[in-house]
Amino acid sequence: MKIYIVRHGQVPHNALKQYNNQNEDLTKLGIKQAEELKEKIKEIEYDIVICSPLIRAKHTAKIINVKEKEIIIDNKLEERNPGSLSGQSLEVTNREEYWNYNTEIQYGTSENIQGFFKRVYNFLNELKTKDYESVLIVAHSGVSKAFSGYFEGIQDGKFLNRGLKNCEIKMYEM
């Protein structure tokens, strides 16, 4: 099975470099990014779209779904919840440590990284049982980091730079 993972287009908290668990929609730039990605998606065959429940991911999925396939919402693809960090600058944490799988540090009430990865891994393990040839997944930077851990291994545990940029796409084979 081919799995194409896409990160949603830009949202206000991306532009402001903030943690945010608000259910935001795309900015004008985010819509433009999705429209540009739509051109690349035309070349890809996929059976279904599976999407995070958050507005930014659903809006991106709707724009890029050029084959007009069914879009399934799966809560396991929701972004890592920053909890009490929501609305604060990314600089309030050591970002390298925040995205370190082996960290002992807990920042506020943010979702634990191991638990977050386990949630995404559960999604991928369930996906293995399906009969799709090719799946388009629209989610978040953190989810793409977890995909990287699943398919490429935990390695040194550092995931800060292993996530997708807005409307970037990556393919994995399962």
Backbone as a ProteinNet text record, in pm:
[ID]
protein_1_A
[PRIMARY]
MKIYIVRHGQVPHNALKQYNNQNEDLTKLGIKQAEELKEKIKEIEYDIVICSPLIRAKHTAKIINVKEKEIIIDNKLEERNPGSLSGQSLEVTNREEYWNYNTEIQYGTSENIQGFFKRVYNFLNELKTKDYESVLIVAHSGVSKAFSGYFEGIQDGKFLNRGLKNCEIKMYEM
[TERTIARY]
84.7	0	89.1	55.2	123.8	45.4	118.6	57.6	120.1	36.4	80.6	31.1	124.2	83	108.5	9	13.8	-9	67.5	38.5	-52.9	-146.9	-240.5	-167.8	-240.8	-187.3	-174	-111.1	-84.4	-212.8	-205	-311.3	-251.3	-336.3	-282.5	-173.5	-188.7	-87.3	46.7	45.5	172.6	245.1	170.8	229.1	280.6	210.5	249.5	353	387.5	483.1	438.8	315	256.4	208.4	205.1	132.4	-15.8	-97.3	-239.6	-319.7	-421.2	-511.4	-649.5	-657.6	-783.4	-806.8	-931.2	-966.8	-973.6	-858.2	-847.3	-861.1	-906.5	-912.1	-785	-768.6	-651.9	-648.8	-527.5	-509.4	-519.5	-515.2	-513.8	-393.2	-278.3	-158.5	-180.7	-245.5	-273.3	-360.4	-458.7	-544.1	-461.9	-375.7	-288.3	-195.3	-139.3	-51.2	-126	-250.8	-331.3	-363.8	-395	-423.2	-300.3	-181.6	-57.5	-32.5	-59	-41.2	-138.7	-257.3	-360.4	-305.4	-220.5	-160.3	-71	5	92.2	10.6	-100.2	-184.8	-248.8	-268.1	-330.2	-257.5	-127.7	-45.3	-52.9	-113.7	-114.1	-248.3	-240.4	-361.3	-380.2	-502.2	-533.3	-677	-701.4	-832.3	-926.7	-868.6	-947.8	-863.8	-930.9	-863.8	-902.6	-803.2	-829.2	-770.9	-850.1	-818.1	-836.9	-755.6	-773.7	-909.5	-970.4	-1099	-1088.7	-967.5	-952.7	-981.6	-1043.3	-1087.9	-976.6	-856.9	-747	-713.9	-719.5	-691.4	-807.6	-931.3	-1048.3	-1056.2	-1025.1	-1027.8	-920.2	-801.5	-693.1	-734.1	-790.9	-832.4	-935	-1029.8	-1134.4	-1072.9	-975.4	-910.8	-829.9	-753.5	-659	-719.2	-841.4	-903.7	-951.4	-856.1	-887.3	-961.2	-944.3	-1010.5	-1151.2	-1187.3	-1318.5	-1351.9	-1253.3	-1270.7	-1336.1	-1387.8	-1447.8	-1342.2	-1385	-1297.6	-1349.9	-1265.2	-1298.5	-1224.8	-1294.3	-1234.7	-1192.2	-1068.6	-1019.6	-955.3	-1011.5	-962	-819.4	-770.7	-633.2	-530.9	-575.6	-485.4	-482.3	-550.4	-549.4	-407.6	-373.3	-239.8	-215.9	-90	-51.2	-105.9	-176.7	-240.7	-138.5	-118.5	-21.8	-74.8	-202.3	-258	-239.8	-181.6	-165.8	-67.4	3.6	93.1	16.2	-109.8	-190.1	-192.7	-165.9	-164.4	-29.2	66.3	198.5	296.6	399.1	504.6	575.6	619.4	697.3	823.5	867.8	992.5	980.1	858.1	844.5	895.4	924.3	979	1111.2	1186.5	1300.6	1240	1226.5	1157.4	1222.3	1353.5	1425	1380.3	1366.3	1325.2	1176.6	1093.4	948.9	921.6	1003.4	986.5	1089.2	1141.2	1234.9	1156.3	1154.3	1078.2	1123.6	1248.9	1307	1309.1	1240.7	1247.7	1185.1	1236	1178.2	1099.8	1106.7	1045.3	899.4	811.3	670.1	643.7	606.4	575.9	427.6	396.9	257.5	171.7	54.9	-37.5	-36.7	72.6	80.2	74.5	20.8	10.2	150	168.5	295.7	332.1	457.1	497	484.2	520	507.3	360.7	271.5	129	74.1	121.2	80.8	124.6	250.7	299.8	220.9	189.9	114.3	-22.6	-86.3	-216.5	-204.3	-100.8	-79.8	-39.9	43.2	82.3	-39.5	-134	-257.8	-335	-338.5	-403.1	-334.9	-201.4	-127	-143	-144.9	-165.9	-305	-405.5	-540.7	-544.5	-471.8	-468.7	-412	-317.4	-258.2	-363	-471	-574.4	-671.8	-658.9	-750.1	-696.7	-784	-753.6	-722.1	-670.2	-640.6	-507.3	-496.9	-367.1	-291.9	-366.5	-304.5	-398.4	-343.4	-422.7	-359.8	-443.5	-400.4	-444.1	-348.3	-376	-344.5	-439.6	-420.1	-422.3	-309.6	-297.3	-206.6	-113.1	-39	110	188.1	333	367.5	303.4	331.1	296.9	185.4	146.3	251	302.9	406.5	534.1	562.4	677.1	656.8	534.8	504	513.6	466.9	482.2	629.7	713.1	856.9	911.9	868.9	912.4	867	745.5	688.4	762	783.3	841.4	994	1053.5	1198.8	1269.2	1191.5	1249.4	1265.3	1275.7	1289.7	1429	1529.3	1669	1711.6	1756.6	1804.4	1690.3	1567.2	1451.5	1420.3	1501.9	1483.3	1396	1280.1	1182.1	1154.4	1218.8	1188.6	1194	1294.9	1313.7	1267.8	1186.2	1139.4	994.7	934.7	796.1	787	668.6	644.1	616	648.8	612.8	469.2	408.1	271.1	256.7	160	125.1	240.8	328.8	431.6	371	417.6	366.6	483.9	461.6	564.3	496.4	565.9	509	585.2	509.3	564.7	498.3	566.4	507.4	490.1	374.4	347.5	329.1
-118.5	0	124.7	218.1	347.5	442.4	514.2	612.5	748.1	841.4	978.7	1062.1	1120.7	1209.2	1353.4	1436.9	1579.6	1656.5	1762.3	1854.9	1964.2	2005.8	2112.7	2241.9	2332.9	2465.8	2551.8	2666.1	2756.3	2802.4	2813.4	2869.7	2984.2	3069.6	3185.4	3152.4	3043.7	3015.9	2975.4	2920.4	2891.4	3022.7	3119.2	3248.7	3322.8	3307	3375.2	3296.9	3176.7	3089.7	3065.4	3014.5	2986.8	2842.3	2793.1	2669.6	2705.5	2614.5	2644.4	2516.8	2501.3	2388.2	2434.9	2559.3	2610.2	2547.5	2531.6	2469.4	2576.8	2618.5	2729.8	2683.5	2776.3	2751.6	2806.8	2775.6	2818.5	2970.9	3024.7	3164.1	3171.9	3293.1	3308.3	3235.7	3247.6	3176.2	3025.3	2978.1	2835.2	2781.7	2859.6	2820.8	2816.4	2915.5	2919.1	2797.7	2762	2644.8	2517.8	2504.7	2386.7	2383.4	2498.8	2506	2463.1	2503.8	2465.3	2315.7	2260.3	2116.7	2036.2	2089.9	2023.7	1985.3	2069.3	2041.2	1917.1	1901.2	1784.3	1656.9	1671.7	1557.6	1496.6	1576.8	1526.7	1405.7	1396.6	1287.5	1160.3	1170.2	1059.8	986.5	854.9	772.6	740.5	755.1	718.6	668.7	577.5	514.1	592.3	658.5	723.9	833.5	929.1	1033.4	1010.8	1007.7	998.2	1124.2	1188.8	1324.7	1343.5	1430.1	1477.2	1547.1	1549.1	1616.3	1769.2	1822.9	1967.6	2041.3	2159.2	2237	2257.1	2290.4	2318.6	2198.1	2078.9	1957.2	1925.7	1938	1909.3	2005.4	2134.3	2233.1	2200.3	2165.9	2126.9	2003.8	1903.5	1780.1	1809.8	1896	1930.6	1996.3	2083.5	2152.8	2056.1	1967.9	1884.7	1754.6	1721.5	1594.2	1600.2	1607.4	1623.8	1503.3	1387.6	1265.7	1251	1344.7	1346.4	1212.5	1158.8	1033.7	1063.9	957.6	971	1022.2	1113.6	1163.8	1108.3	1031	973.3	1054.3	1089.6	1163.1	1062.1	1076.3	987.6	1072.3	1064.8	1145	1111.9	992.7	955.9	1040	1111.5	1196.1	1341.3	1369.4	1504.9	1540.4	1668.4	1714.1	1691.3	1680.7	1671.1	1793	1769.3	1877.6	1948.4	2080.5	2152.9	2188.3	2160.4	2186.5	2330.6	2349.3	2482.9	2571.3	2516.3	2597.9	2674.3	2638.5	2698.6	2851.3	2916.8	3063	3123.4	3041.9	3092	3075.9	3156.5	3149.8	3014.9	2967.1	2843	2854.5	2977	3000.4	2972.6	2947	2918.8	2779.1	2699.2	2566.4	2551.8	2452.6	2409.3	2316.9	2365.2	2291.6	2156.2	2150.1	2023.3	1921.8	1970	1882.5	1847.3	1943.5	1920.1	1807.3	1800.3	1696.2	1584.3	1562.8	1453.7	1336	1225.8	1107.7	1054.3	1074.4	1019.9	1118.7	1232.1	1336.4	1292.4	1348.5	1330.1	1455.6	1560.1	1688.9	1690.3	1740.5	1759.4	1909.5	1963.6	2106.1	2128.8	2188.9	2218.7	2093.8	2110.3	1997.4	1944	1968.7	1920.9	1768.2	1717.7	1572.3	1511.2	1406.7	1335.9	1281.6	1298.5	1259.3	1108.7	1027.1	881.8	841.4	899.9	871.8	919.4	1035.4	1090.1	996.3	954.5	862.8	731.7	681.7	556.8	570.4	686.4	711.2	703.9	768.5	767.6	627.5	558.3	421.4	329.3	349.3	270.5	292.6	417.6	446.9	368.2	372.7	305	153.2	99.1	-45.6	-86.7	-4.6	-31.7	-21.2	76.2	96.8	-26.2	-93.3	-215.4	-321.8	-321.8	-424.1	-392.2	-274.8	-233.2	-280.2	-275.6	-329.3	-221.5	-109	-0.3	-22.9	23.9	24.6	152.4	262.5	393.3	483.4	549.5	632.1	771.5	873.3	1011.4	1053.7	1092.8	1130.1	1278.3	1351.9	1495.1	1517.8	1566.3	1580.6	1699.3	1678.1	1786.6	1755.7	1857.1	1840	1732.3	1738.4	1638.6	1498.1	1483.6	1352.4	1303.8	1394	1353.4	1312.5	1372.5	1331.6	1188.3	1158.4	1023.3	922.4	959.8	873.1	844.9	946.7	931.3	828.7	837.3	741.2	600.1	586.4	455.5	390.6	466.7	410.2	415.1	513.3	531.2	498.5	472.1	439.2	561.2	536	642.4	706.3	628.5	674.4	739.1	865.4	932.5	995.5	980.6	1034.2	1179.2	1242.5	1385.4	1402.1	1464.8	1476.1	1619.1	1717.2	1856.6	1882.5	1832.6	1861.6	1747.1	1657.8	1543.5	1558.8	1675.1	1698.9	1767.9	1759.5	1824	1972.3	2049	2190.9	2200.1	2318.2	2336.1	2292.1	2205.2	2149.9	2075.5	2021.2	1930.6	1790.5	1705.7	1569.7	1472	1357.4	1252.7	1117.8	1026.1	894.5	788.7	695	578.1	453.8	339.9	213.1	124.5	62	-27	-167.9
0	0	0	-88.3	-87.5	1.5	84.1	173.1	143.4	103.4	79.4	196.2	269.4	379	337.9	364.5	333.9	462.9	481.2	591.2	536.4	617.1	579.8	542.5	478.7	446.8	572	555	667	736.3	868.6	951.8	1033.7	1094.7	1167.5	1268.9	1347.3	1450	1388.5	1265.9	1198	1168.2	1115	1078.1	1201.9	1314.3	1438.3	1519.2	1472.8	1542.4	1687	1698.2	1829.2	1837.8	1961.7	1989.7	1986.9	1936.5	1935.6	1921.3	2004.9	1987.5	1943.8	1895	1841	1704	1667.9	1541	1432.5	1382.9	1288.6	1143.5	1060.9	917.7	852.2	725.4	648.7	631	623.4	584.1	431.4	377.1	230.5	171.7	239.2	193.1	200.8	305.9	320.4	207.5	166.1	53.4	-74.5	-92.9	-211.3	-212.3	-96.6	-86.8	-127	-80.6	-113.5	-263	-320.2	-464.8	-545.7	-499.7	-568.6	-554.4	-437.1	-414.8	-499.8	-520.2	-601.2	-739.1	-795.5	-926.6	-921.1	-811.9	-796.3	-772.5	-699.3	-664.3	-789.5	-893.1	-1016.3	-1072.1	-1048	-1100.2	-1014.4	-898.2	-801.3	-805	-810.5	-797.7	-650.1	-600	-462.3	-455.9	-361.2	-347.4	-256.8	-158.9	-54.2	9.8	73.8	152.1	297.7	384.7	528.7	591.1	674.5	716.9	867	923	1059.9	1069.5	1189.2	1205.3	1211.9	1218.3	1234.5	1103.3	1114.9	998.5	896.5	941.4	848.5	761.3	819.8	742.7	649.1	698.3	614.7	495.8	519.5	411.2	307.7	353.5	262.2	182.3	249.6	181.4	72.5	103.9	6.4	-117.5	-97.2	-209.6	-295	-232.4	-309	-361.4	-322.9	-361.1	-507.5	-600.2	-742.6	-800.7	-742.4	-791.9	-731.7	-642.3	-577.2	-509.8	-439.5	-364.7	-229.3	-167.3	-35.6	63.4	151.8	258.2	390.5	458.2	589.2	695.8	801.3	913	1019.7	1069.1	1174.5	1284.2	1403.9	1516.5	1557.4	1522.2	1558.5	1481.9	1378	1298.2	1346.8	1456.9	1511.5	1558.3	1549.7	1589.6	1738.6	1776.9	1918.6	1991.1	2099.3	2172.7	2261.8	2242.1	2324.6	2462.6	2489.6	2622.1	2665.9	2783.9	2842.1	2765.1	2667.8	2584.8	2477.2	2455.4	2349.2	2360.4	2247.9	2242.8	2276.2	2320.1	2356.4	2240.4	2242.1	2141.5	2147.8	2032.9	2028.2	2113.2	2135.2	2209.4	2359.4	2410.5	2554.8	2589.9	2488.7	2512.5	2437.9	2478	2398.7	2293.1	2171.4	2065.8	2038.7	2045.4	2026.1	2131	2254.2	2364.1	2354.9	2314.6	2300.8	2201.9	2095.9	1993.2	2006.6	2127.6	2153.7	2211.1	2138.5	2179.3	2314.9	2348.2	2471.6	2587.6	2572.4	2675.6	2807.9	2914.2	3048	3088.2	3004.8	3037.3	2991.5	3078	3042.5	3042	2926.5	2915.7	2940.9	3055.5	3088.7	3079.1	3017.6	3002.4	2858.7	2786.6	2648	2643.8	2533.6	2514.4	2511.4	2586.1	2592.3	2453.9	2412.4	2277.8	2254	2354.3	2334.4	2316.4	2395.3	2382.5	2248.4	2205.3	2075.3	1962.9	1964.8	1861.5	1864.6	1984.3	1996.5	1929	1947	1883.2	1730.4	1676.3	1530.5	1483.2	1560	1524	1521.8	1614.7	1614.6	1484.7	1439	1311.1	1198.9	1194.5	1087.7	1095.4	1215.6	1230.4	1183	1209.4	1159	1006.4	952.2	807.1	735.5	800.1	743	714	788.9	773.6	659.9	600.3	492.8	358.3	260	128.3	24.2	65.7	-27.3	-96.1	-218.7	-288	-258.2	-246.7	-228.3	-148.7	-46.5	43.7	52.3	46.2	65.8	205.1	289.1	427	443.7	499.6	523.2	673.4	725.7	871	904.4	994.9	1059	1065.6	1100.6	1112.2	1215.4	1331.6	1434.9	1389.8	1318.8	1267.6	1166.6	1085	988.6	1061.1	1175.4	1257.3	1306.7	1353	1399.9	1284.4	1164.8	1047.5	1023.3	1035.1	1017.3	1117.3	1241.9	1342.8	1310.8	1261.9	1229.8	1113.2	1006.6	884.6	879.9	946.9	939.8	1071.2	1176	1305.6	1394.9	1522.9	1622.2	1614	1574.2	1564.2	1695	1690.7	1811.8	1892.4	1844.4	1916	1885.5	1803.1	1773.2	1648.5	1668.7	1561	1516.4	1576.6	1544.1	1393.9	1327.4	1184.7	1094.2	1147.5	1068.2	1022	1044.8	1004.6	869.4	810	680.7	699.4	596.5	591.7	539.5	548.9	501.4	356.6	332.4	200.4	133.1	213.7	162.2	163.1	72.5	60.9	65.2	127.9	134.8	118.3	49.5	25.1	103.2	160.8	228.3	168.3	178.9	136.4	258.9	268.4	381.6	329.8
[MASK]
++++++++++++++++++++++++++++++++++++++++++++++++++++++++++++++++++++++++++++++++++++++++++++++++++++++++++++++++++++++++++++++++++++++++++++++++++++++++++++++++++++++++++++++

